[in-house]
mmCIF file of C-alpha atoms and ligand atoms in Angstrom:
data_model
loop_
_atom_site.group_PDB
_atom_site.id
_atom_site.type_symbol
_atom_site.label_atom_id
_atom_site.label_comp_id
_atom_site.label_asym_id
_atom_site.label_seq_id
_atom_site.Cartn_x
_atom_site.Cartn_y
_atom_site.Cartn_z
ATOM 1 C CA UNK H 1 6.206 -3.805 -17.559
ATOM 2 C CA UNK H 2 6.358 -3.521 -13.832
ATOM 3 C CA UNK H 3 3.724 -1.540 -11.675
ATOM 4 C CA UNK H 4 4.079 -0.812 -8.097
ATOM 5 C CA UNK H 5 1.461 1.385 -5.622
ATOM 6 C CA UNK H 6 1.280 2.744 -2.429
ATOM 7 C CA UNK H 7 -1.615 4.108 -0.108
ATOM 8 C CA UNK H 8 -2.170 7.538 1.195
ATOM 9 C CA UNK H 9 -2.177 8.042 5.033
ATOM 10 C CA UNK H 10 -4.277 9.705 7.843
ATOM 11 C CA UNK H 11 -2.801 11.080 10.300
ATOM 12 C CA UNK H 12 -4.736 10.130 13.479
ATOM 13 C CA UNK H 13 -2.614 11.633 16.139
ATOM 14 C CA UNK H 14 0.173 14.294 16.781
ATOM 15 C CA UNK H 15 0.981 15.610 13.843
ATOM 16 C CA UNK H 16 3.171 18.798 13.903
ATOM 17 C CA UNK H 17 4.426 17.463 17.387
ATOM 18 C CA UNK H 18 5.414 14.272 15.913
ATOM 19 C CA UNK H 19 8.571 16.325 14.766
ATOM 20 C CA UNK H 20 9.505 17.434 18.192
ATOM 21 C CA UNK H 21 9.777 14.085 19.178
ATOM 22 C CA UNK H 22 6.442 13.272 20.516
ATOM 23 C CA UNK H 23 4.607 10.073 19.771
ATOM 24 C CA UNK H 24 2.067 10.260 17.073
ATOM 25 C CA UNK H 25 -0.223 7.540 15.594
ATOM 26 C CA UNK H 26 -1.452 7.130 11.458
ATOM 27 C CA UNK H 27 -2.712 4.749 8.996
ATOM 28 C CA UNK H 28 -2.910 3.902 5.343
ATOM 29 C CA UNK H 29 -6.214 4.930 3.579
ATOM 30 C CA UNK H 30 -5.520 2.455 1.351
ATOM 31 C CA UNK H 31 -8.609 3.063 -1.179
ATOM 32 C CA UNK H 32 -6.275 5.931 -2.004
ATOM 33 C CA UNK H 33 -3.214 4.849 -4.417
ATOM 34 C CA UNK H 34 -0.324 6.221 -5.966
ATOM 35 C CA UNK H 35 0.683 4.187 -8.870
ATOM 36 C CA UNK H 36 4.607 3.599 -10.597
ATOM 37 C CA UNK H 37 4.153 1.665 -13.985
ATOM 38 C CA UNK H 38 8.400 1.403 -15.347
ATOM 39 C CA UNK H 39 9.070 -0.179 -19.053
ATOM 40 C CA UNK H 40 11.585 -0.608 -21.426
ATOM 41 C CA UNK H 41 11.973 1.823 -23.309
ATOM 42 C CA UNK H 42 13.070 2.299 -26.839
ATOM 43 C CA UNK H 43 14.386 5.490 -27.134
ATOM 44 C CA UNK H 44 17.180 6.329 -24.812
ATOM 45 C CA UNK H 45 17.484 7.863 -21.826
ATOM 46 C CA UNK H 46 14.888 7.281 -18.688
ATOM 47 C CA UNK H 47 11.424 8.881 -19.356
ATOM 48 C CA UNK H 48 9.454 10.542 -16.985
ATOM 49 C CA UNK H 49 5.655 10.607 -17.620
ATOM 50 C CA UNK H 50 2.726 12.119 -15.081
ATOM 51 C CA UNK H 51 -0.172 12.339 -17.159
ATOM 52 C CA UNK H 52 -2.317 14.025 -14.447
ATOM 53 C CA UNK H 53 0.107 16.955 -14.267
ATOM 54 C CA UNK H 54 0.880 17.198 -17.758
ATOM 55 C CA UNK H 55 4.540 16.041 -16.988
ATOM 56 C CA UNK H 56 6.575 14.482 -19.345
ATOM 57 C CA UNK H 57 10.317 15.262 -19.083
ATOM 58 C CA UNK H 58 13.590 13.204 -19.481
ATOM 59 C CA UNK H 59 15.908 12.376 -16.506
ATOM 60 C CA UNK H 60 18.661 14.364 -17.612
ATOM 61 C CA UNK H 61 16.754 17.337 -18.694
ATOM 62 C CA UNK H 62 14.712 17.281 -15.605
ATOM 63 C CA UNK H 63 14.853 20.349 -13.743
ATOM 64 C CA UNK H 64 16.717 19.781 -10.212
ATOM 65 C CA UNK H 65 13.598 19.924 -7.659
ATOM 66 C CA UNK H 66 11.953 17.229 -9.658
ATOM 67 C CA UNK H 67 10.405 14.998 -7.076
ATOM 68 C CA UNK H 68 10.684 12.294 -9.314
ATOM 69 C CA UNK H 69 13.922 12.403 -10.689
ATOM 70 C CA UNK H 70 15.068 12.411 -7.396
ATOM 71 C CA UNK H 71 13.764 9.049 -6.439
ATOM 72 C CA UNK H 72 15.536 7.627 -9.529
ATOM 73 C CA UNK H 73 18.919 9.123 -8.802
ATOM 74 C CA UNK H 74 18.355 8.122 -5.094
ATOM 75 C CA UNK H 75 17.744 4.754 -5.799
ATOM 76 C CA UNK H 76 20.743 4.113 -8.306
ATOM 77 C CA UNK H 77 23.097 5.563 -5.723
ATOM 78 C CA UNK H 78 21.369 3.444 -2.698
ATOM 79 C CA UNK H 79 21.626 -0.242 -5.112
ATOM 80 C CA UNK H 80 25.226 1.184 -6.065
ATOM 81 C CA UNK H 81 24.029 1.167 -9.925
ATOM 82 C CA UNK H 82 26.643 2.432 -12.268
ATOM 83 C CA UNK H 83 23.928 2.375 -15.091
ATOM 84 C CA UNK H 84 20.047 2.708 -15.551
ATOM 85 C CA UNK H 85 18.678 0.817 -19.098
ATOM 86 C CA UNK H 86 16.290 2.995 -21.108
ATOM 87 C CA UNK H 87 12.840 3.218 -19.188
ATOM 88 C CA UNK H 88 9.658 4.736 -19.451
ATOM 89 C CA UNK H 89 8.377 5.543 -15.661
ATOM 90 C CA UNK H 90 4.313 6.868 -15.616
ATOM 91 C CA UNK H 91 3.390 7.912 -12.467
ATOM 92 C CA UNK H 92 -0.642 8.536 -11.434
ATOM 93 C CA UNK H 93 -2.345 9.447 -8.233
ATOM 94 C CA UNK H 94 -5.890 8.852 -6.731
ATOM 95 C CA UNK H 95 -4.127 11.178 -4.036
ATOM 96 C CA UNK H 96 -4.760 14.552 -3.686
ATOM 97 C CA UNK H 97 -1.524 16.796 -3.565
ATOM 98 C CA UNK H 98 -0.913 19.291 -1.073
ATOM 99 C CA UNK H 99 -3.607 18.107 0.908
ATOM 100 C CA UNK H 100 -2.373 16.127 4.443
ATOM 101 C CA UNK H 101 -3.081 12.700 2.948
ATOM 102 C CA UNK H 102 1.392 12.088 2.042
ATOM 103 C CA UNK H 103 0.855 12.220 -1.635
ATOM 104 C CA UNK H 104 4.134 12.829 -2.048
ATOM 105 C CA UNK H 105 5.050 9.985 0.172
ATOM 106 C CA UNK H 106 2.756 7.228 -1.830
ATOM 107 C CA UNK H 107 4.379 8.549 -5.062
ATOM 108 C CA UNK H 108 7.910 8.116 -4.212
ATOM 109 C CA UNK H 109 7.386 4.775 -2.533
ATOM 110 C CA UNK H 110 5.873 3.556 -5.400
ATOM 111 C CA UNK H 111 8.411 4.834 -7.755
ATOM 112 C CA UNK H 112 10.930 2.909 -5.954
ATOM 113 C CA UNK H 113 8.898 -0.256 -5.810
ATOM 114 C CA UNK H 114 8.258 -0.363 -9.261
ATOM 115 C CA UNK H 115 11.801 0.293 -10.430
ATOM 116 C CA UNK H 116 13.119 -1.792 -7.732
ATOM 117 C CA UNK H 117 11.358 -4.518 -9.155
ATOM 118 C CA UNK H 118 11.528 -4.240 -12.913
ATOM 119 C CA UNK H 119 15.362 -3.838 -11.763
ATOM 120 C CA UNK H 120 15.667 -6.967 -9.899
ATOM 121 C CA UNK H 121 16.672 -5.601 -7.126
ATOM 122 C CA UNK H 122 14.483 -8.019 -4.860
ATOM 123 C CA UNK H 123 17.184 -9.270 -2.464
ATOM 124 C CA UNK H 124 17.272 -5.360 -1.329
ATOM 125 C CA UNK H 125 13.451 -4.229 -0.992
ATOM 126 C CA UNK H 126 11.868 -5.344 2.182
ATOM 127 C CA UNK H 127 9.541 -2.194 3.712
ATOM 128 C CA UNK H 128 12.207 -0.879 5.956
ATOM 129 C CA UNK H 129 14.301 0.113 2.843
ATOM 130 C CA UNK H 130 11.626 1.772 0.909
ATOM 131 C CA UNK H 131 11.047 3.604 4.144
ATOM 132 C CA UNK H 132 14.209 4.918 4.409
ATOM 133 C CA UNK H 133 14.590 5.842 0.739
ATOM 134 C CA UNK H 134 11.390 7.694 0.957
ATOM 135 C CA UNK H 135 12.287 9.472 3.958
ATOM 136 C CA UNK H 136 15.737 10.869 1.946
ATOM 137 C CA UNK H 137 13.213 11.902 -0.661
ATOM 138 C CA UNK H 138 10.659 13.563 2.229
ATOM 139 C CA UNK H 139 13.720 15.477 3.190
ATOM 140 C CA UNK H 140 14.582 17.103 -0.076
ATOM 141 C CA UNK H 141 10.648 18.292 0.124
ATOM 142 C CA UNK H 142 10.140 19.156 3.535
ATOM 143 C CA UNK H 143 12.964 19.986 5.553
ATOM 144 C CA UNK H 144 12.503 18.542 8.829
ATOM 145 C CA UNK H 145 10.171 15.439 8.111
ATOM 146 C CA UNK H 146 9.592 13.814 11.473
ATOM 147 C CA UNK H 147 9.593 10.222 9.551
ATOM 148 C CA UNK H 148 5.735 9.466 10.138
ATOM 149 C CA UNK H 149 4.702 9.713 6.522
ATOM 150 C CA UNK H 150 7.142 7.488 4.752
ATOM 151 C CA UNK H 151 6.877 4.530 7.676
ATOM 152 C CA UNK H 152 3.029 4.343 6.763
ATOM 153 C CA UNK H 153 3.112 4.623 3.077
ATOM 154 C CA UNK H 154 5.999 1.886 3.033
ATOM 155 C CA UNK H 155 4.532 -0.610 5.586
ATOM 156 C CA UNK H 156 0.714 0.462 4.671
ATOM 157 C CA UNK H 157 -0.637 -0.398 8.426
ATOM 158 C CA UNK H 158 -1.357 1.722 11.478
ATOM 159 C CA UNK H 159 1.828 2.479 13.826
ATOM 160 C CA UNK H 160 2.546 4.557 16.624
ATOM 161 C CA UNK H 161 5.294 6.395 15.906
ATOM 162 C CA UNK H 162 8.133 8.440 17.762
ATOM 163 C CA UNK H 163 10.906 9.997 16.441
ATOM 164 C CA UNK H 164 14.038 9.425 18.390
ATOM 165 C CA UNK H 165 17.783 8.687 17.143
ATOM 166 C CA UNK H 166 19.480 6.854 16.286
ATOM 167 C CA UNK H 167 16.395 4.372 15.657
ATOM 168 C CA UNK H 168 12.467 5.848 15.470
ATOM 169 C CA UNK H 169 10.040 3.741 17.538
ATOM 170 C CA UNK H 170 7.782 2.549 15.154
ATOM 171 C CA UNK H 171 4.949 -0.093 16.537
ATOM 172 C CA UNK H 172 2.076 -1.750 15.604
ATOM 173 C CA UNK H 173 -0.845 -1.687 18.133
ATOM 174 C CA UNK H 174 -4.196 -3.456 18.612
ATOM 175 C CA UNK H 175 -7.272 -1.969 17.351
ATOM 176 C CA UNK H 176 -9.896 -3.607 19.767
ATOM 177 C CA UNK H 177 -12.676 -2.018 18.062
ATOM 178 C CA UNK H 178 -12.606 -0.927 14.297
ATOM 179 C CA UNK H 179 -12.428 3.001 13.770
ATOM 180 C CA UNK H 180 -14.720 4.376 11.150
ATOM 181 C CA UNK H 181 -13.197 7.255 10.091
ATOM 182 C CA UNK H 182 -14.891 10.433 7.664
ATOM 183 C CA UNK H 183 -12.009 11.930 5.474
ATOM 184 C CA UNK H 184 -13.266 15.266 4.378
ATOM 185 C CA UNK H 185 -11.571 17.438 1.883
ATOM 186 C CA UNK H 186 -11.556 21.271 2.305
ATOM 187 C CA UNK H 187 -10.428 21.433 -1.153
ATOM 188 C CA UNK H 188 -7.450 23.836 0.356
ATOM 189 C CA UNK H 189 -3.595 22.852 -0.897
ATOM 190 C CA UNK H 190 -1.534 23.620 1.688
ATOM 191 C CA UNK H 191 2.205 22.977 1.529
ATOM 192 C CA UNK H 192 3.714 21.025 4.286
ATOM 193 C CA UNK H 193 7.188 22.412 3.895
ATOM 194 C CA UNK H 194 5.776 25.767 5.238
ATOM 195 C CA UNK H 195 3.009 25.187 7.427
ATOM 196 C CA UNK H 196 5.851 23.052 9.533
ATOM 197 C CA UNK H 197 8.397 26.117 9.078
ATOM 198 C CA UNK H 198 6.016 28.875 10.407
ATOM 199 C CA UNK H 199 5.423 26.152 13.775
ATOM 200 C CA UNK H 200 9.361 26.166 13.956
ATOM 201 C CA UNK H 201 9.538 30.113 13.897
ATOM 202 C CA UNK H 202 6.811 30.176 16.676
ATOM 203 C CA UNK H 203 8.574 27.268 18.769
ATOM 204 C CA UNK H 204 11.593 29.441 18.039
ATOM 205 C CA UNK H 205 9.849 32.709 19.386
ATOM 206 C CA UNK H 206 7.679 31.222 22.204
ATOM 207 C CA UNK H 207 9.704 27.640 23.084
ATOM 208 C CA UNK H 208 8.181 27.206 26.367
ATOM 209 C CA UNK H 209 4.335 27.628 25.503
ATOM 210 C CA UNK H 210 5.018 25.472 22.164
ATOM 211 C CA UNK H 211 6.905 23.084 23.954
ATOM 212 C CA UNK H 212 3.649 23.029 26.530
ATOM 213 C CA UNK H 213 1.171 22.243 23.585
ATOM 214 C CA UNK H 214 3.856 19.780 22.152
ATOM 215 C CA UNK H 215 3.781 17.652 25.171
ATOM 216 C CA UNK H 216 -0.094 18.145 25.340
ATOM 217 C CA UNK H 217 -0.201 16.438 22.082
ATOM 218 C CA UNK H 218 2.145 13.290 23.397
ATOM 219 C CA UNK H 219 -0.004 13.164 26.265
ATOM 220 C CA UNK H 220 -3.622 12.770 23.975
ATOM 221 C CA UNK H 221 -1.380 10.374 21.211
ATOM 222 C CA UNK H 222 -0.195 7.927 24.269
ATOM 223 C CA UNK H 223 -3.638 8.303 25.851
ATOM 224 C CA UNK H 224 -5.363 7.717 22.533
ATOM 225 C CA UNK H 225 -3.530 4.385 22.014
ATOM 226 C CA UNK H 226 -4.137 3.107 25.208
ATOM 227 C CA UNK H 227 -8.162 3.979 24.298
ATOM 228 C CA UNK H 228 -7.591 2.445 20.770
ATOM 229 C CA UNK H 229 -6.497 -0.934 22.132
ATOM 230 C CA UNK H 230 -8.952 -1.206 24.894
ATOM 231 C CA UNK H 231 -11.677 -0.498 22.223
ATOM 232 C CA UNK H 232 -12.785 2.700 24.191
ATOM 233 C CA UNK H 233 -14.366 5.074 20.671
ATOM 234 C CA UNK H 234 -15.957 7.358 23.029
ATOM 235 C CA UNK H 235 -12.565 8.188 24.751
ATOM 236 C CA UNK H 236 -10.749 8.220 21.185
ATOM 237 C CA UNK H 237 -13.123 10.654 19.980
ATOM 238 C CA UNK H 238 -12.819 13.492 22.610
ATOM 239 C CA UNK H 239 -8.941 12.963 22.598
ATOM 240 C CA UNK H 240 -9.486 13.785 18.752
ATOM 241 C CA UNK H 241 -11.329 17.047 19.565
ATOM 242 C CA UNK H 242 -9.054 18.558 22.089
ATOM 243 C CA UNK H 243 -5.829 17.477 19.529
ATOM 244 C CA UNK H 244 -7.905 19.318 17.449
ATOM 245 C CA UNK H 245 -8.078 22.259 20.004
ATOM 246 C CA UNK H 246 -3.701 22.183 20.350
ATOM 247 C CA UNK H 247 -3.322 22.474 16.797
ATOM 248 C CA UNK H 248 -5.713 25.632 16.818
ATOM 249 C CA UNK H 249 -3.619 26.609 19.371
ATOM 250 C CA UNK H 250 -0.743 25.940 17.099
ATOM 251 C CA UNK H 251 -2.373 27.940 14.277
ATOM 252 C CA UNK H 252 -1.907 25.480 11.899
ATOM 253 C CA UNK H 253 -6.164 25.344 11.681
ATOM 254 C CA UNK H 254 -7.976 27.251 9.376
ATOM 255 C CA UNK H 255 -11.401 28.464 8.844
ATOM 256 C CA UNK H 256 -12.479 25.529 6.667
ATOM 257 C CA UNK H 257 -11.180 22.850 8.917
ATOM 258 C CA UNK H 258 -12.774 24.721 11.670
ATOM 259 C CA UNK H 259 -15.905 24.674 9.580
ATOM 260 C CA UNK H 260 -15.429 21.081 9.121
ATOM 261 C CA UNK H 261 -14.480 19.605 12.625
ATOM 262 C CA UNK H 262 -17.852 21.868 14.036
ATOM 263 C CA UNK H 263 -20.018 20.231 11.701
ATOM 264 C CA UNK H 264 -19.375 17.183 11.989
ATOM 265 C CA UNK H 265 -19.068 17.792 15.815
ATOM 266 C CA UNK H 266 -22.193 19.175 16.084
ATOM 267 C CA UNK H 267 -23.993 15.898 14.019
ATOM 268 C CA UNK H 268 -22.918 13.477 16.541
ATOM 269 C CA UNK H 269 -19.301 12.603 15.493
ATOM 270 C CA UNK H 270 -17.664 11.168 18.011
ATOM 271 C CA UNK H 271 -14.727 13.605 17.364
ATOM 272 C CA UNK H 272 -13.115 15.424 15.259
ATOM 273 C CA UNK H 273 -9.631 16.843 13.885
ATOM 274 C CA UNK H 274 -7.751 18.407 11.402
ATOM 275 C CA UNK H 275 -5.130 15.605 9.878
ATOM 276 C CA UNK H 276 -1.844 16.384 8.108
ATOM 277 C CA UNK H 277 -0.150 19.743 7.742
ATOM 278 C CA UNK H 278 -2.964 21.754 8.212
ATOM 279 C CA UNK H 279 -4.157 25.413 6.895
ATOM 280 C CA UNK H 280 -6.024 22.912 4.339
ATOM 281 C CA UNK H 281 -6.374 19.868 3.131
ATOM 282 C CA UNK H 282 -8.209 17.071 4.917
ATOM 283 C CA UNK H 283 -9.914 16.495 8.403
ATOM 284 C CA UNK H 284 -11.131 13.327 9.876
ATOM 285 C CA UNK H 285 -14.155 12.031 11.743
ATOM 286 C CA UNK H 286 -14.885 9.267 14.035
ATOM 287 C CA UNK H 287 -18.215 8.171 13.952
ATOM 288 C CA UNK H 288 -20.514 5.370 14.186
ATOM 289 C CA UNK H 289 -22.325 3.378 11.889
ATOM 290 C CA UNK H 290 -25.473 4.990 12.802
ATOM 291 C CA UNK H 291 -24.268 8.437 12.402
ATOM 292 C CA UNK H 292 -22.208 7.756 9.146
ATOM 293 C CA UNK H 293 -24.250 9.186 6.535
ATOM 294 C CA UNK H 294 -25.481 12.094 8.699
ATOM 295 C CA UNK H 295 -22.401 13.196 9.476
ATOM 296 C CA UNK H 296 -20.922 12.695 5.919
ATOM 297 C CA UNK H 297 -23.862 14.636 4.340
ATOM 298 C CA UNK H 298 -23.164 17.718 7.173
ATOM 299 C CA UNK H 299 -19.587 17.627 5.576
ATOM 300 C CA UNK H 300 -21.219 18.290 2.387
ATOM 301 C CA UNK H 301 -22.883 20.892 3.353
ATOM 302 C CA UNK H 302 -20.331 22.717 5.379
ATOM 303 C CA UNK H 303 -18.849 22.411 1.593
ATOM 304 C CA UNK H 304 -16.298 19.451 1.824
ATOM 305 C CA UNK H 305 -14.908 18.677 -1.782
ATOM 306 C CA UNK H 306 -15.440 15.013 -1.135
ATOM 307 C CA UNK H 307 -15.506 12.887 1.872
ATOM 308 C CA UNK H 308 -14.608 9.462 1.896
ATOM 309 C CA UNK H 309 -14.984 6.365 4.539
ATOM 310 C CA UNK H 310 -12.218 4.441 5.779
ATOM 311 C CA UNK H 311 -11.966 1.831 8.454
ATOM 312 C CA UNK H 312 -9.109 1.110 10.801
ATOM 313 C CA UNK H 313 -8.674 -2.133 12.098
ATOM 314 C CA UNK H 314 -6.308 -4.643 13.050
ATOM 315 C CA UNK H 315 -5.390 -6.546 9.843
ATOM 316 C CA UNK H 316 -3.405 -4.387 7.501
ATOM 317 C CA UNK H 317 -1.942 -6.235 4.280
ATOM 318 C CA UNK H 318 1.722 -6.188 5.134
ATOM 319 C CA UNK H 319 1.619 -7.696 8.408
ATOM 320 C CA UNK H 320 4.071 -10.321 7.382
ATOM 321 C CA UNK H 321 6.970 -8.008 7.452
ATOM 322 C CA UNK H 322 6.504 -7.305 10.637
ATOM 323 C CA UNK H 323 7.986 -3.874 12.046
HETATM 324 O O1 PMV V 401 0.826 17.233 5.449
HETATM 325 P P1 PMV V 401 1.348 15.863 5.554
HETATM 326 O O2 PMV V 401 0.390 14.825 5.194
HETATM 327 O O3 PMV V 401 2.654 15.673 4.845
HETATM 328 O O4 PMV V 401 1.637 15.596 7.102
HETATM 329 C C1 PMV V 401 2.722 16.185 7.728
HETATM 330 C C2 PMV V 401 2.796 15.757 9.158
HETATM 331 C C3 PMV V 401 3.640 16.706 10.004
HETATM 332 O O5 PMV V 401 3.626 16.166 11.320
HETATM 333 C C4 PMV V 401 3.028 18.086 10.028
HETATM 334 C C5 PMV V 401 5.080 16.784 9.508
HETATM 335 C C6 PMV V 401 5.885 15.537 9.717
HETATM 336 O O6 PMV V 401 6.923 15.403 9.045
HETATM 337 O O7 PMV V 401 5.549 14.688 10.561
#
């Protein structure tokens, strides 16, 4: 038996303009796990079992947009496989779907972990490659994924990111002072795929005042690392409200996350944003020890589903690998 996870991710910074090619900065929330157990399997044929969503299909009977069977297929082709043994692959998730927290991402980069490794394939997993396998998988869900998603779930530490070809930037960066960060559900799904296809048709319509709010965005995701690494909260909190006030601008709010981002605004966060997709999902709040449980109980009652704490700092498990 082989088991394999990954962590969810926030998106701190940029999100939406992240796929134009401006910079944009995220972490792991890595109290948040997707989970890939793979056996051998008695019966033939590879199994594939996701208890939470009632799932339980074969590969070969799976239906063509399974995420899951995807993943396998992808990986067999990318280790040049000619042949899978008989498997059992159970898949579970302490991420919410649909909700601006990569669910999707965690999943598939666990998958491929765990197979990976009850496979043998260890000369050919280092974090780059389950990056890019996760990001072929992204694209079969998404359309246009910027890249963002898959580099955090696979390397599970903070990066600024940028998407530019033939290579994405992808650094590391100090975290002088540790972020404590308010993850508040609205309880919303949302899907990614066409919250980022109604941006493109308004880019599409209105290029020059989306391309304006675009480079807004780059402006407050370079500025905010710059505050990040000097240790300057106060400064990474406003840049968090007006990021918050472009991506009203892009529409991609709604009147939950508005609800949310006020609230906690308004109890002495030190800002506030929608994170993800958006039109649902999850927000974030920076706030200080002090102000912690204040603002997490004015989440509650502006009627977050749950809201849970998580801290960014320097250290990040998979620092060895480098980026
Ligand atoms: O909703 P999520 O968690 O998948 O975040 C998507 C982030 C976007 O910037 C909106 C899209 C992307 O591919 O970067």
């Amino acid at each position: 038996m082989t088991r394999a996870t990954a962590p969810g991710k926030i998106i701190l910074f940029g999100e939406h303009a992240v796929v134009y090619g401006r910079p944009a900065i995220a972490a792991p929330v890595s109290q948040l796990r997707a989970t890939a157990v793979v056996e051998d399997s008695l019966t033939p044929g590879i199994r594939l079992i996701a208890p939470d969503l009632n799932a339980d299909v074969l590969l070969h009977e799976a239906p063509p947009d399974d995420p899951v069977a995807a993943v396998v297929l992808q990986l067999q082709t990318a280790a040049h496989l000619t042949h899978l043994p008989d498997l059992t692959i159970t898949i579970t998730s302490q991420i919410p779907v649909a909700s601006g927290l990569g669910s999707g991402a965690a999943i598939t980069a666990a998958v491929i972990r765990a197979l990976a490794a009850h496979l043998g394939l260890t000369d050919l997993v280092s974090d780059e490659w389950v990056s890019n396998l996760t990001f072929e998988i992204e694209k079969i869900h998404h359309g246009t994924p910027s890249g963002i998603d898959n580099t955090v779930v696979a390397y599970e530490r903070p990066v600024y990111f940028e998407r530019i070809q033939p290579h994405n930037r992808i650094e590391p960066f100090a975290v002088a002072q540790p972020l404590r960060l308010l993850v508040a559900d609205t309880g919303q799904s949302s899907s990614t795929k066409v919250v980022v296809g109604d941006v493109r048709r308004q880019w599409q319509a209105e290029p020059a005042t989306f391309e304006a709010i675009f480079d807004g965005c780059g402006h407050i995701a370079r500025a905010a690392r710059q505050a990040i690494e000097a240790g300057d909260l106060a400064e990474v909190g406003r840049l968090m409200n007006d990021n918050h006030r472009l991506l009203q601008a892009m529409t991609v709010s709604s009147p939950a996350l508005d609800g949310l981002v006020a609230a906690a605004q308004a109890c002495g966060a030190l800002g506030a944003k929608l994170s993800g997709a958006g039109r649902g999902g999850n927000m974030i709040a920076l706030v200080t020890p002090e102000r912690e449980t204040a603002v997490r109980q004015a989440l509650l009652r502006a009627s977050a589903r749950t809201v849970i704490t998580t801290i960014l700092t320097a250290t990040s498990p998979n620092l060895e690998n480098g980026i």
